[in-house]
Every structure is written in structure tokens, then in C-alpha cells.
Coordinates of C-alpha atoms in Angstrom, one line a residue:
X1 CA -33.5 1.7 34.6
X2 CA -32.0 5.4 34.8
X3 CA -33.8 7.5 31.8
X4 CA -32.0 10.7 30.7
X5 CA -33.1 13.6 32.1
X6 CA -34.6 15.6 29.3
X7 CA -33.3 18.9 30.6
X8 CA -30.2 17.8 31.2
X9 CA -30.1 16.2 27.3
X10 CA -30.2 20.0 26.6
X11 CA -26.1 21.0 24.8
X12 CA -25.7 24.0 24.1
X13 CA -22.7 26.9 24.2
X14 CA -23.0 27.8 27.9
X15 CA -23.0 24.4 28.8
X16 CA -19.9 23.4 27.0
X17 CA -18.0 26.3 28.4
X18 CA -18.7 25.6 32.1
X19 CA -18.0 21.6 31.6
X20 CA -15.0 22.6 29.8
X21 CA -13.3 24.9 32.3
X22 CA -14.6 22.1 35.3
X23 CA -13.2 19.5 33.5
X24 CA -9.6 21.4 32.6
X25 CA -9.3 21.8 36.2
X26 CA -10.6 19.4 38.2
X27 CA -10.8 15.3 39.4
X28 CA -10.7 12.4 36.1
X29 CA -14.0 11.2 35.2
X30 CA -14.0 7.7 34.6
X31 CA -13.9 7.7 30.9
X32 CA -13.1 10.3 28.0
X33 CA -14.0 10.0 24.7
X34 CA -12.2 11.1 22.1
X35 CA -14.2 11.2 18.5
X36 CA -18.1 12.8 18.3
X37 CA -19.5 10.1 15.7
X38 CA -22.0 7.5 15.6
X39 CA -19.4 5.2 17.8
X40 CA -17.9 7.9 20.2
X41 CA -21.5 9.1 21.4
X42 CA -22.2 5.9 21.5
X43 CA -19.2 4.7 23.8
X44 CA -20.3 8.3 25.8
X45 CA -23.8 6.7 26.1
X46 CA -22.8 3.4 27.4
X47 CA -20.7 4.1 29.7
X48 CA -22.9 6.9 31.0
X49 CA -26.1 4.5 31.3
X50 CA -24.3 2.4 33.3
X51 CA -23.5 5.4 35.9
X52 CA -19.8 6.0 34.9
X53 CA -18.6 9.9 34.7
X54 CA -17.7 10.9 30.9
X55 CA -16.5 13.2 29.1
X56 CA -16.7 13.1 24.9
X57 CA -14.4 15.7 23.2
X58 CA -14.9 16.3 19.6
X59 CA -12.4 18.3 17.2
X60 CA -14.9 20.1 15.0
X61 CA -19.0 19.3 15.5
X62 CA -21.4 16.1 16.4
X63 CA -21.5 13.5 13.0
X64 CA -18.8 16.0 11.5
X65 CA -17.1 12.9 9.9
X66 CA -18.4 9.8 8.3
X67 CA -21.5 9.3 10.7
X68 CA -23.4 11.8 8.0
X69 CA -22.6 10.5 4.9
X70 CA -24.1 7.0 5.7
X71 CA -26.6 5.7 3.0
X72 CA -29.3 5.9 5.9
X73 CA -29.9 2.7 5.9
X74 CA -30.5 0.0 9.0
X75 CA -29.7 -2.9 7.5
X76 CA -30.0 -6.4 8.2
X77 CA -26.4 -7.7 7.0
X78 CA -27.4 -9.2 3.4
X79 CA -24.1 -8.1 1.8
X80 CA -22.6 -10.0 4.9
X81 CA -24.0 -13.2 4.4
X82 CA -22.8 -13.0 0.6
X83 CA -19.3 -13.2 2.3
X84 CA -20.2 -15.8 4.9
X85 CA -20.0 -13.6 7.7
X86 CA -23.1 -14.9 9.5
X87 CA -22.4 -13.7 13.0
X88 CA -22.4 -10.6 11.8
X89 CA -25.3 -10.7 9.5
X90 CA -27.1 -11.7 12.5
X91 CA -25.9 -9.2 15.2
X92 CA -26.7 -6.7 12.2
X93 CA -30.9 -7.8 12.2
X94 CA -30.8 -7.8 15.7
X95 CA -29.5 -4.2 15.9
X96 CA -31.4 -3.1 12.9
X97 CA -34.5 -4.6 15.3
X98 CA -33.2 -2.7 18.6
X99 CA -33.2 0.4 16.9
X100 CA -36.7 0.0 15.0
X101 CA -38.6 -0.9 17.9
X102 CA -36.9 0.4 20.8
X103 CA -34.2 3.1 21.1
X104 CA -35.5 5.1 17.7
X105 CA -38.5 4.3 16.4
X106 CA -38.8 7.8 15.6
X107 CA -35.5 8.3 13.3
X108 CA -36.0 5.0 11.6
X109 CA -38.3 3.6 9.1
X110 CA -39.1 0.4 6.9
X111 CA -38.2 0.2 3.7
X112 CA -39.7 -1.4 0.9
X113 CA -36.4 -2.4 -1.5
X114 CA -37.0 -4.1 -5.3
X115 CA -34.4 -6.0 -6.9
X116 CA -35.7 -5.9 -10.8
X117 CA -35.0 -8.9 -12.8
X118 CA -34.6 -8.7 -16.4
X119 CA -34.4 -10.9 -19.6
X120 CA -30.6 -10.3 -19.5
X121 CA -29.6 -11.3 -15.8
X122 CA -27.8 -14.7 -15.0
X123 CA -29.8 -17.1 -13.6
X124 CA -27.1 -18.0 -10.7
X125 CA -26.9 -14.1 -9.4
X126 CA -30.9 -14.2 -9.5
X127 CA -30.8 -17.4 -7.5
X128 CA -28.0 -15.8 -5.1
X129 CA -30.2 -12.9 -4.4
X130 CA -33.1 -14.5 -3.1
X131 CA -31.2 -17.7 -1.2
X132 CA -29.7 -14.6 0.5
X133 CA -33.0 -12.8 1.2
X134 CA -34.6 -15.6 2.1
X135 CA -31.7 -16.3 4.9
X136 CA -32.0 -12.5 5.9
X137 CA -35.5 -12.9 6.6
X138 CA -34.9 -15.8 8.8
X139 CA -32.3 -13.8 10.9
X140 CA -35.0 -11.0 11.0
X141 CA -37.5 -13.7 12.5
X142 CA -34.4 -15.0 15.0
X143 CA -34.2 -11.2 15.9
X144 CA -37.5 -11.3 16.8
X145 CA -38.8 -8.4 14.4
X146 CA -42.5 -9.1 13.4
X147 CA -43.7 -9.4 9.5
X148 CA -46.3 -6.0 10.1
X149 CA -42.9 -4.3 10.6
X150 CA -40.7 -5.7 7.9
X151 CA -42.4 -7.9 5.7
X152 CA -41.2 -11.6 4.1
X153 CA -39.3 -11.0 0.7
X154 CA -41.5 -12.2 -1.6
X155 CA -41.6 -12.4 -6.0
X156 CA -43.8 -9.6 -7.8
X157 CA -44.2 -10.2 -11.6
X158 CA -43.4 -7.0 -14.0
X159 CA -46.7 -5.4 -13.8
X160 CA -46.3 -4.8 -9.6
X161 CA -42.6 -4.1 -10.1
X162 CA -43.6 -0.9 -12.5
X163 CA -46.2 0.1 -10.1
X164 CA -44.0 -0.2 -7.1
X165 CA -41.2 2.0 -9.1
X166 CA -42.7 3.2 -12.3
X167 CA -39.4 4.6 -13.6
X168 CA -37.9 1.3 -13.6
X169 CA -37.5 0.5 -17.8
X170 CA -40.0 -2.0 -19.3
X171 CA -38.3 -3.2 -21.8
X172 CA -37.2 -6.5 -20.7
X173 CA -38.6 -6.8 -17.3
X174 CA -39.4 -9.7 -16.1
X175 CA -40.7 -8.5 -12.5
X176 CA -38.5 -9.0 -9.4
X177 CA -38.1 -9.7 -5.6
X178 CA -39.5 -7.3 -3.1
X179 CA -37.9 -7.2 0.4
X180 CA -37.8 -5.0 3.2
X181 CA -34.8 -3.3 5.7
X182 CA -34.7 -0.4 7.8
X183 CA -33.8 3.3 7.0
X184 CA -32.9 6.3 8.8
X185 CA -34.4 9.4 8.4
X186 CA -31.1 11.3 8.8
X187 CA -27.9 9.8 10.4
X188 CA -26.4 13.0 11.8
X189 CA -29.6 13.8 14.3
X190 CA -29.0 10.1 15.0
X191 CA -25.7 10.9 16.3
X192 CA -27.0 13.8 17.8
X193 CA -29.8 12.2 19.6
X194 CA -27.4 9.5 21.5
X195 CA -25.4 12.6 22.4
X196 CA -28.1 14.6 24.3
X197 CA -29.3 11.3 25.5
X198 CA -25.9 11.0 26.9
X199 CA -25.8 14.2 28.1
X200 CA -29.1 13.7 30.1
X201 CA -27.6 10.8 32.3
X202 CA -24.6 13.3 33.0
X203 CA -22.1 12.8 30.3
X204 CA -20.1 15.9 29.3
X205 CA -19.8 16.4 25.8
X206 CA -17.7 19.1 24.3
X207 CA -17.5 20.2 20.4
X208 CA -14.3 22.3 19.7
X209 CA -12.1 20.6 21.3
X210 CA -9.3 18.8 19.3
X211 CA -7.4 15.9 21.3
X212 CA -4.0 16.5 20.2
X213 CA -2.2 13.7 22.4
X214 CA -3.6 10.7 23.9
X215 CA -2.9 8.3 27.3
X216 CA -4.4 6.3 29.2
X217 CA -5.3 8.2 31.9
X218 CA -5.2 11.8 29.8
X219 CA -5.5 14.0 26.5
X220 CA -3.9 17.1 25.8
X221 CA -6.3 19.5 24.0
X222 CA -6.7 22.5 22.4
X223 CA -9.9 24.5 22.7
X224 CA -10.7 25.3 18.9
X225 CA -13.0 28.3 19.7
X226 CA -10.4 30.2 22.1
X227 CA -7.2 28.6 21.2
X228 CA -6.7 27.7 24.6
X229 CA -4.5 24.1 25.9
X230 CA -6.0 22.3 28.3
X231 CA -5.3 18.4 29.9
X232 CA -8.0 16.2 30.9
X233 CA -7.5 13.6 33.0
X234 CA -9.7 10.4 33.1
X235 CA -9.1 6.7 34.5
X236 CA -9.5 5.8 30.7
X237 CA -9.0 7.4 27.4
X238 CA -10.8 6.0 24.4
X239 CA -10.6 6.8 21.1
X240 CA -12.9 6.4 18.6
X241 CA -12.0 9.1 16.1
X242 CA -12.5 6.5 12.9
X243 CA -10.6 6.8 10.0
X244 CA -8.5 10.0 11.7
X245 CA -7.7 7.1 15.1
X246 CA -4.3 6.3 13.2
X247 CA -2.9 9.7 13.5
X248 CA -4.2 9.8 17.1
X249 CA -2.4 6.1 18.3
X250 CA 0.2 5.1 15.5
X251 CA 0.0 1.2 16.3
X252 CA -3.6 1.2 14.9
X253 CA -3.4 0.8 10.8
X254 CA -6.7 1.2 8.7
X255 CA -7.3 1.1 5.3
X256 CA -9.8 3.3 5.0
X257 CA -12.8 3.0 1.9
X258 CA -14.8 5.9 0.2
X259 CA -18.3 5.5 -0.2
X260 CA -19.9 7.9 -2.7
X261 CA -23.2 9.0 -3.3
X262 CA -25.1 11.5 -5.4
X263 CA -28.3 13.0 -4.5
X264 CA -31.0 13.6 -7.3
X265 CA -34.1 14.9 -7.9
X266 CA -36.9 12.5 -7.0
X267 CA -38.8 13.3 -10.3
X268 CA -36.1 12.8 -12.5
X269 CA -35.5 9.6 -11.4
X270 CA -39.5 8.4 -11.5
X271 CA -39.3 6.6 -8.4
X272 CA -41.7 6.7 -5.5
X273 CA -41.1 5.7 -2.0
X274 CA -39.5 2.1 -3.0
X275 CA -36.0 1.7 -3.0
X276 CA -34.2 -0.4 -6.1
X277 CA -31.2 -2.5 -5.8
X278 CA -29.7 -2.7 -8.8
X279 CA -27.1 -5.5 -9.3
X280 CA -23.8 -4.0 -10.6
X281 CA -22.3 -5.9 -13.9
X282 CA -19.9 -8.3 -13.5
X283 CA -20.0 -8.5 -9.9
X284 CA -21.4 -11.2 -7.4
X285 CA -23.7 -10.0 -4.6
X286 CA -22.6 -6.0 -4.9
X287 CA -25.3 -3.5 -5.8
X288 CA -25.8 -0.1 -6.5
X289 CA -28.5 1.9 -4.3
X290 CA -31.9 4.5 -5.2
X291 CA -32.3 5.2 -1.9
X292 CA -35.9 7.6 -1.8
X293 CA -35.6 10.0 1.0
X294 CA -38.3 12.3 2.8
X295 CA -39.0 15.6 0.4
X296 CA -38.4 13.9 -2.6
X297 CA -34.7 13.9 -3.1
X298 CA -33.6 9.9 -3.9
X299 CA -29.4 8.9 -2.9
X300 CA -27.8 7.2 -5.6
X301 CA -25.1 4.9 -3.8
X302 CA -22.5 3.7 -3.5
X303 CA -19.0 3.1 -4.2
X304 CA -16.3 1.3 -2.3
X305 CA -13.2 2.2 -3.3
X306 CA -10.0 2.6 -1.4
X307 CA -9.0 6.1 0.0
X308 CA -5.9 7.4 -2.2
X309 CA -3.9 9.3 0.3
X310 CA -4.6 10.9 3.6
X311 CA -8.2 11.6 5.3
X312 CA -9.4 15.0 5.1
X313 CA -12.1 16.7 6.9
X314 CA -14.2 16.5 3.9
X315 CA -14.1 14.2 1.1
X316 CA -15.2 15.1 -2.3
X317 CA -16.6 12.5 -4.7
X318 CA -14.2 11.9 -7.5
X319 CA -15.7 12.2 -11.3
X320 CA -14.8 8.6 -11.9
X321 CA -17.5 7.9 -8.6
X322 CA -20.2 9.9 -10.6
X323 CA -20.1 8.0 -13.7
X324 CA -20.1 4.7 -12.2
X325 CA -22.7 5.6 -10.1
X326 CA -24.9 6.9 -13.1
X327 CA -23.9 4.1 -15.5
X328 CA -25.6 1.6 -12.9
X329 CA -28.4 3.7 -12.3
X330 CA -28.9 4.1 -15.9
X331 CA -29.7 0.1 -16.9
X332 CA -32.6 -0.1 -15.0
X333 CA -34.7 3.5 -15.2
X334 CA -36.5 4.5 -18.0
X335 CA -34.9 7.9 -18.3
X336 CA -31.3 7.4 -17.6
X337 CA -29.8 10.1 -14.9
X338 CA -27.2 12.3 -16.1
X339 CA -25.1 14.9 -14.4
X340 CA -27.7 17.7 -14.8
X341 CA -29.9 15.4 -12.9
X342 CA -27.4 15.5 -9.8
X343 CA -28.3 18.2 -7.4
X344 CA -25.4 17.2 -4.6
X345 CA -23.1 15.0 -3.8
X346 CA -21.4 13.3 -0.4
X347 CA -18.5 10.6 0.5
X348 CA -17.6 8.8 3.8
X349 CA -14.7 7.1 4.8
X350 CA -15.4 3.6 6.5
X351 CA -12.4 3.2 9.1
X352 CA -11.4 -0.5 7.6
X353 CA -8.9 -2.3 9.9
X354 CA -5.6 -3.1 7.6
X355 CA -5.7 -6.8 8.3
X356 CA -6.1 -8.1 5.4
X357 CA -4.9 -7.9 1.3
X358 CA -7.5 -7.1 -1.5
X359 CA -9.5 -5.2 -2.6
X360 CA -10.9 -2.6 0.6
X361 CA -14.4 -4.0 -0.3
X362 CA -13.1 -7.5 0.8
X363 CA -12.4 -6.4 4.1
X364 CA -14.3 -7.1 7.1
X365 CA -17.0 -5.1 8.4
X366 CA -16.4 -6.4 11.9
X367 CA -15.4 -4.4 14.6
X368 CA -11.8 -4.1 16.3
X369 CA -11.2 -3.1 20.0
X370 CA -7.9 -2.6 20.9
X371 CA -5.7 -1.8 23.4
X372 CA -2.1 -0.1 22.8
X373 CA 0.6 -1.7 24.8
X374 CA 2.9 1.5 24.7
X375 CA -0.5 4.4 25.4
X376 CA -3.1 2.4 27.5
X377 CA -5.6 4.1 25.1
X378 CA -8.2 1.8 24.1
X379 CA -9.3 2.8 20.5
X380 CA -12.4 1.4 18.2
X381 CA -12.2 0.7 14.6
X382 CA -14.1 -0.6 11.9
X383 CA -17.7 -2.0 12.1
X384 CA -21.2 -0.1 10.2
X385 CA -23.4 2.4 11.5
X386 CA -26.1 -0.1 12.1
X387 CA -24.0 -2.1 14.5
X388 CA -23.1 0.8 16.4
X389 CA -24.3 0.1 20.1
X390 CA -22.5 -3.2 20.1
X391 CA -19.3 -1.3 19.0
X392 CA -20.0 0.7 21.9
X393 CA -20.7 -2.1 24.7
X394 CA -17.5 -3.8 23.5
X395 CA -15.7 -0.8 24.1
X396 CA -16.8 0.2 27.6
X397 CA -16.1 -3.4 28.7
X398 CA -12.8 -2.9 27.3
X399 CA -12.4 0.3 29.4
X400 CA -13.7 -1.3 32.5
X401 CA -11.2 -4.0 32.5
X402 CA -8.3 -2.1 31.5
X403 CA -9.1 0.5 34.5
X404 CA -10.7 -1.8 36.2
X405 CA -13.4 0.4 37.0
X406 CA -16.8 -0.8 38.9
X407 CA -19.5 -1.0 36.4
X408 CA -22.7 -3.1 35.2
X409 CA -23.7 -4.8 32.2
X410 CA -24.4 -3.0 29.0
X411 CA -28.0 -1.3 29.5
X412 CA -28.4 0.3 26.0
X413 CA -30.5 -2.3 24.2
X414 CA -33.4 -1.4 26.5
X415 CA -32.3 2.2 26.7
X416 CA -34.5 4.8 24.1
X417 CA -33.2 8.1 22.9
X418 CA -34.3 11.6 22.7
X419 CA -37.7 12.1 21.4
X420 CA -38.2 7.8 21.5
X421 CA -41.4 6.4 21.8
X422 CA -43.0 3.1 20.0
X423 CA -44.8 3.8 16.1
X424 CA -48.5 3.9 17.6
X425 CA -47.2 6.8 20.3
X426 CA -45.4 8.8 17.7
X427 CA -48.7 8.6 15.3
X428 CA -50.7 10.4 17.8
X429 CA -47.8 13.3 18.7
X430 CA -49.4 17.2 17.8
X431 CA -47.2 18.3 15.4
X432 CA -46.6 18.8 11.9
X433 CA -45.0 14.7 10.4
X434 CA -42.0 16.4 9.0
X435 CA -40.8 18.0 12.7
X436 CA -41.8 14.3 14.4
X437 CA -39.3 12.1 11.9
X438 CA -37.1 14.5 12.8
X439 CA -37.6 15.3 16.4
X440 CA -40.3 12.5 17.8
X441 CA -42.0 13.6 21.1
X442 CA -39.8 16.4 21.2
X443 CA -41.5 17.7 18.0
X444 CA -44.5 19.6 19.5
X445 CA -41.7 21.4 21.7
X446 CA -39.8 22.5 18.4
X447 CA -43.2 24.0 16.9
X448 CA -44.1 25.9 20.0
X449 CA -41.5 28.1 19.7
X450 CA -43.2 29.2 16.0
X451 CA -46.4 29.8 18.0
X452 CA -44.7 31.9 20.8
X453 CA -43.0 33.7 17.6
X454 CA -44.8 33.8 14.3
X455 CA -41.4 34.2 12.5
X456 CA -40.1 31.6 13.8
X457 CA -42.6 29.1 12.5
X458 CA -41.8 30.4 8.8
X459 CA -38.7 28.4 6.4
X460 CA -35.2 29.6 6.5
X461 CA -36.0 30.0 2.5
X462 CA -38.5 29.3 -0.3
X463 CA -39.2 25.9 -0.5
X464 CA -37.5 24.8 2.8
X465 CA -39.3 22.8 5.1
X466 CA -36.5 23.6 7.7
X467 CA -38.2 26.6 10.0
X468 CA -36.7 29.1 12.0
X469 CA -38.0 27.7 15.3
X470 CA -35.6 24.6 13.9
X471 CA -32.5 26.9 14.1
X472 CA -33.0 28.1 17.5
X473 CA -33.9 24.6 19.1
X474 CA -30.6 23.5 17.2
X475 CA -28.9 25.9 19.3
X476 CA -30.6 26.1 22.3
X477 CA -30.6 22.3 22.6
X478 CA -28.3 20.4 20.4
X479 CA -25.1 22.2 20.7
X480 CA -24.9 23.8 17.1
X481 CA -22.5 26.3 17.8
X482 CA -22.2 27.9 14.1
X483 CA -24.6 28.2 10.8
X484 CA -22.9 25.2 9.2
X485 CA -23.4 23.0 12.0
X486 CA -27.1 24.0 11.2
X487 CA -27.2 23.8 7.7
X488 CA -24.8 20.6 7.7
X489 CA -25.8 18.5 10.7
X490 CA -28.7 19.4 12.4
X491 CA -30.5 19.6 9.2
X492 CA -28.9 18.2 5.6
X493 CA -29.7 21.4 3.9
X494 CA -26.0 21.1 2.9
X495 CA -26.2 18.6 0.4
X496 CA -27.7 20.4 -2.1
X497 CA -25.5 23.3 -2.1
X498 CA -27.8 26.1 -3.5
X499 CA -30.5 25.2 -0.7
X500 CA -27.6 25.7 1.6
X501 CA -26.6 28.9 0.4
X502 CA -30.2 30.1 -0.6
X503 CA -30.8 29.6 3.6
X504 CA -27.6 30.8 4.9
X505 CA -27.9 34.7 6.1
X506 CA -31.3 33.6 7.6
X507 CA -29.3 30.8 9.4
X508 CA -26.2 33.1 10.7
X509 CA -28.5 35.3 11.8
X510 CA -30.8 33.1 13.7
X511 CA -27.7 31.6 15.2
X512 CA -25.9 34.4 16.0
X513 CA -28.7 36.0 17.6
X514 CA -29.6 32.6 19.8
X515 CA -26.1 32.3 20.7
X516 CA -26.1 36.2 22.1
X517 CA -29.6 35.0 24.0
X518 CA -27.3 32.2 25.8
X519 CA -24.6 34.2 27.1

């Protein structure tokens, strides 16, 4: 199979002005891409592996939308088979298994969650739990993912449960069930990574540029940075802009969700580097998340309520969201979270496809492909992060038929990304563990540049373990074309806000000055 050529994989601002102007003035490529999440890049991906010409255009930056406000986790379709949905619950463990052991070993992790049982929880929601781990860990042996990776669910009594969290309360604990799912270490570089992967097998993929009209076989853009029109001209459009696809091809209707989460201070919460479930009150098989996170910060998440009014670029987490959120949080830990605890806050908009009444949480997570009878555009909806490479082979073979274009087979699931290589490999790379969960075998690159360049091996601010050298490979090689795609994207700086700040005139000056080197 065709790897990505790594110096191709390299984005960056020279490179999206030369594709640009070739692209505004010259032959279709076979398919165009409109959207620059987790879904579009994978689309781009797919249909590049399997040696179709693409093109991805993206309005504002790489995981600008929902694709970074994910709760970073890989998971195995529990919640799924709560509702019944077992395909899915399955097709979720085998891509939670793809992704752990073959296309990013190096931007995932397992997770050890504990579900805490007290004196006070019903008996029948206790028993639901673990039927329903219990069936998850059989679809994680169908998938094929060993026990040394993600271990059976098992029963710890009170004792193990405190150790495992000791900020969970005592009082009343009667221990729990421990299971395990997969994590991501950051969803935006994930989106990142599967665009320079694309990008190495020849896709073209273009930030700035805002599809303002789609067909079939074209988009009319506008080139954000210049203000520029431009039409390009492919044998199939696709669109895969999420909850924004409505406004892009009327016939498709969403319902979008919000999903809120807070981010607090890992020592306030008492937690270590296992994650709690806790059940929320007076629901059946829904539960609030303390997600841990690398450098101490723990997600508090999340909500799923339905979006009151239009999408906007960014959505802010309502004050009703942070005292729900809290309220859970606060009947299982010792010291219950309040606001001064919160150091940030984020919300995503899951792209729900209006097909059903109720409640948005109701609807299905499964994944639409469609095709307008008036456009030709083939759009994407719905689905999770986790099953985001099915979403994406779905969607090429969609393409391919309706252009009817010559192409193989989907080639992803064997395909890694940027920086891939299996646990045992990644253990052994030279370079500080914070730049290889970020950057894998690309990571000893990264810390060169601080060795060619002392100042660039020192933090963009006290405290930071984000480096200069981080700034300029962000730049130089992932297409960051501004400090806030730094501070945002290719590192999540931005969601504690005084960190962001705190780092920003180093950023805009590293950037500025890297962006004069390309030019």
C-alpha cells in the first residue's frame, strides 16, 4: 500500500497559495471537499489513499468547529447499546480498535473509567451498567482488541475505588465497576494529523477558503485571506461541513445538540489518571464525565441539549450547562467543584440528522450520506468522532458512484497517520514524552529545532509545556497560518483563557516571524 510521503504531509502558507491559484485555474480533481473537520479530512484522506485527486477547502482553520471540542474519548459504543443500537456499538469498538493499534497509537490512549456505586443507587441502573459493560467488552473481544490493551470490566470494593480516585466521597461507598475505553490525547492534532497524512498522498488542502455555493461538479469560493473569488471545478463535490451543511445544501435538515464541558483543575478535583462515570439522577444509562487529561487539567462533561437558534462559529457554554455539570460532579467527590474551580470552558455542536421527534439526546448517532436530487452534492451528517473513518469510506463510495469515478476499496483501516507507529516503537522514540503524545515519531524532529536554537526549545510562557520550536513546526508543517490557530488548534492553550493570553505575544511573534521565513 501507498504510505504518505512525509515531505509532502508538510501544509504550510506557501503551499496553500500555489495549490490555490493551480487549482482556481486549472483541470477538476476528482473530488473536493468542502468542511476541514474530523469527517472532511477524513473524506480528503480516503479518497486520496485510494489514488483519486482532492482538494479539501476549509472556511476558517483545520478542527475549527466541533472536531475540538470532542470529550477526547475513543469509545466503544456503551451509550449505544443502552439504546439498542448494536451495529453501531459494534462498528464503534472496532474503530476505537483501528485507531488504538493501528492508524494512531500515538494520539490515543487507554483509559481506566470507575463507575462508583453507593448506598443510595437503584439496584436496576447498577445492574444496567454492568450487563452493558459486560456486552461492551464482548464487542471489544469481536473487534479483536486484546485484554493487555483494554482490560475486562471487572468489580473493585470501596477500598480500591478510593485508591483508584481518592477524591471520590466515602461516605456511602460501596466500591464500583472498573472498565476501560480509549482516549485521545487531543482531537484537533487528530484532525490535523489525517490532513497532512492526506496531504502526503497528494491531496490539496486549503484553510481560508469559504465555499460559498455548491454543485456537483463545482464551488464558488472566496479566498478569506485576500478576499479574492475563485471556482473550482471537480467531478464531485462533497460536503461535510457538519452542523453549518444545512446552509450549504438546504434539503439537508439537522437538529443540531450542544455538548458542554468545563475544564478544572486536576487538584481541586482529587482525581488521578482514572476517569469517573457518574450516573446522572433520574436518568437511565446517561452519565456525566471526569475526564483526566495530560498536565493535570480533568474535563468535566457533558451536556446534550438541543441548539436554540442558529450555529455560530463558536459556541459558548450557557450558565445553566455549568451548574448541571457541577451539581453531577458534586455527588460523588469529596470536595464538591464550584465555579472558582472552573478554569475554561468549551461546547460542540453534534450535526444530528432531523429524522426523528424527542428529545436531541434520542436521536441517532448513526451516520447519513446523502445525495441532493436538485445539486448532485453528496453531503455527510451525523455520526461521532470515533466512527469517523467509516463516515469517510461511506462517503467516497458515494462519490464514486455518483461520478462514477474509477477507484478501489477503502484502504484506511490499514493506513497509519503522521507520526504512527505501534506502543513498543513509540516507547523507544528520543524525545521528551509530552512532544511524542503529541507528535509520535515526528517528535524528535520537533525538539531538534530547540537544539539548532536554544530559544526555541524554551515555553511560550511560565508554566507552559508548549515550546517555541512547537510554534514554528506548527507553521512550518501544519498549516497554522495565525497565533490563534496555534494557541487554539495546534495546541489547546486556548481553553484556559489566561494561559492563552499569558502565551500570546510570544506566539504572534514566533508566527509572524515563521511565516516571513516562508515567503
Amino acid at each position: 500500500m501507498t504510505r504518505p510521503n512525509e515531505v509532502r504531509a508538510s501544509l504550510s502558507a506557501r503551499r496553500r497559495a500555489a495549490e490555490l491559484d493551480a487549482l482556481a485555474g486549472g483541470a477538476p480533481v476528482d473530488v473536493l471537499v468542502v468542511g476541514g473537520g474530523v469527517t472532511g479530512t477524513g473524506v480528503a484522506l480516503d479518497a486520496a489513499s485510494r489514488g483519486l485527486s482532492v482538494a479539501l477547502v476549509e472556511a476558517h482553520d483545520l478542527a475549527f468547529g466541533t472536531s475540538r471540542w470532542s470529550s477526547k474519548l475513543v469509545h466503544g459504543g456503551l451509550r449505544y447499546l443502552a439504546h439498542g443500537h448494536v451495529r453501531l456499538a459494534r462498528q464503534s469498538a472496532v474503530e476505537r480498535d483501528i485507531l488504538l493499534r493501528r492508524t494512531a497509537p500515538h494520539l490515543t490512549r487507554p483509559m481506566a473509567q470507575l463507575f462508583p456505586r453507593y448506598a443510595d443507587a437503584s439496584a436496576a441502573a447498577e445492574a444496567l451498567t454492568a450487563a452493558g459493560l459486560t456486552a461492551g467488552d464482548a464487542l471489544r473481544r469481536l473487534a479483536g482488541t486484546p485484554s493487555a490493551l483494554l482490560p475486562r470490566p471487572r468489580s473493585v470494593p470501596a477500598a480500591q475505588a478510593l485508591t483508584l480516585a481518592p477524591g471520590l466521597r466515602e461516605a456511602g461507598l460501596h466500591g464500583g465497576m472498573l472498565a476501560f475505553d480509549g482516549a485521545l490525547t487531543d482531537d484537533a492534532r487528530l484532525v490535523v494529523a489525517l490532513a497532512r497524512t492526506a496531504a502526503g498522498l497528494g491531496a490539496r488542502v486549503l484553510t481560508r477558503v469559504r465555499a460559498l455555493e455548491l454543485a456537483a461538479d463545482r464551488v464558488r469560493a472566496r479566498d478569506e485571506l485576500t478576499g479574492e473569488h475563485v471556482e473550482l471545478r471537480a467531478r464531485q463535490v462533497v460536503n461535510a461541513a457538519g452542523v453549518w451543511a444545512g446552509g450549504l445544501v438546504p434539503s439537508v435538515r439537522l437538529r443540531p445538540s450542544r455538548g458542554s464541558h468545563l475544564v478544572l483543575d486536576g487538584r481541586a478535583t482529587g482525581l488521578g489518571e482514572t476517569a469517573l462515570m457518574v450516573g446522572v439522577p433520574g436518568e437511565t444509562n446517561r452519565f456525566v464525565f471526569l475526564l483526566p487529561q495530560p498536565g493535570g487539567r480533568v474535563y468535566l462533561g457533558l451536556t446534550d441539549e438541543p441548539l436554540d437558534g442558529e450555529a455560530t462559529d463558536i459556541t459558548e457554554v450557557p450558565e445553566s450547562d455549568v451548574d448541571f455539570l457541577l451539581d453531577v460532579a458534586s455527588r460523588v467527590l469529596a470536595r464538591p467543584p464550584t465555579r472558582a474551580d472552573v478554569l475554561g470552558s468549551f461546547a460542540g455542536l453534534r450535526p444530528l440528522l432531523d429524522s426523528a421527534d424527542g428529545r436531541t439526546s434520542d436521536l441517532s448517532r448513526e451516520h447519513a450520506v446523502l445525495t441532493d436530487a436538485a445539486t448532485g452534492v453528496v453531503t455527510v451528517v451525523g455520526g461521532k468522532l470515533t466512527t469517523y473513518r467509516v463516515m469517510a469510506r461511506d462517503t467516497v463510495d458515494a462519490a464514486v458512484r455518483a461520478a462514477r469515478l474509477r477507484a478501489p476499496a477503502s484502504r484506511t483501516a490499514r493506513l497509519p497517520l503522521i507520526g504512527a507507529a505501534d506502543r513498543a516503537a513509540l516507547a523507544t522514540v528520543e524525545a521528551p514524552r509530552a512532544l511524542v503524545r503529541r507528535y509520535g515519531t515526528e517528535a524528535p524532529r520537533v525538539a531538534a529545532l530547540g537544539d539548532v536554537d536554544p530559544a526555541l526549545a524554551r515555553p511560550v510562557a511560565d508554566g507552559s509545556d508548549v515550546t517555541a520550536g512547537e510554534v514554528v513546526w506548527a507553521v512550518r508543517h501544519e498549516g497554522a497560518l495565525s497565533a490563534d490557530d496555534v494557541l487554539h488548534r495546534r495546541t489547546r492553550l486556548g481553553l484556559v483563557a489566561p494561559e492563552a493570553e499569558a502565551a500570546r505575544p510570544e506566539v504572534t511573534d514566533l508566527v509572524e516571524r515563521s511565516l516571513r521565513g516562508l515567503r
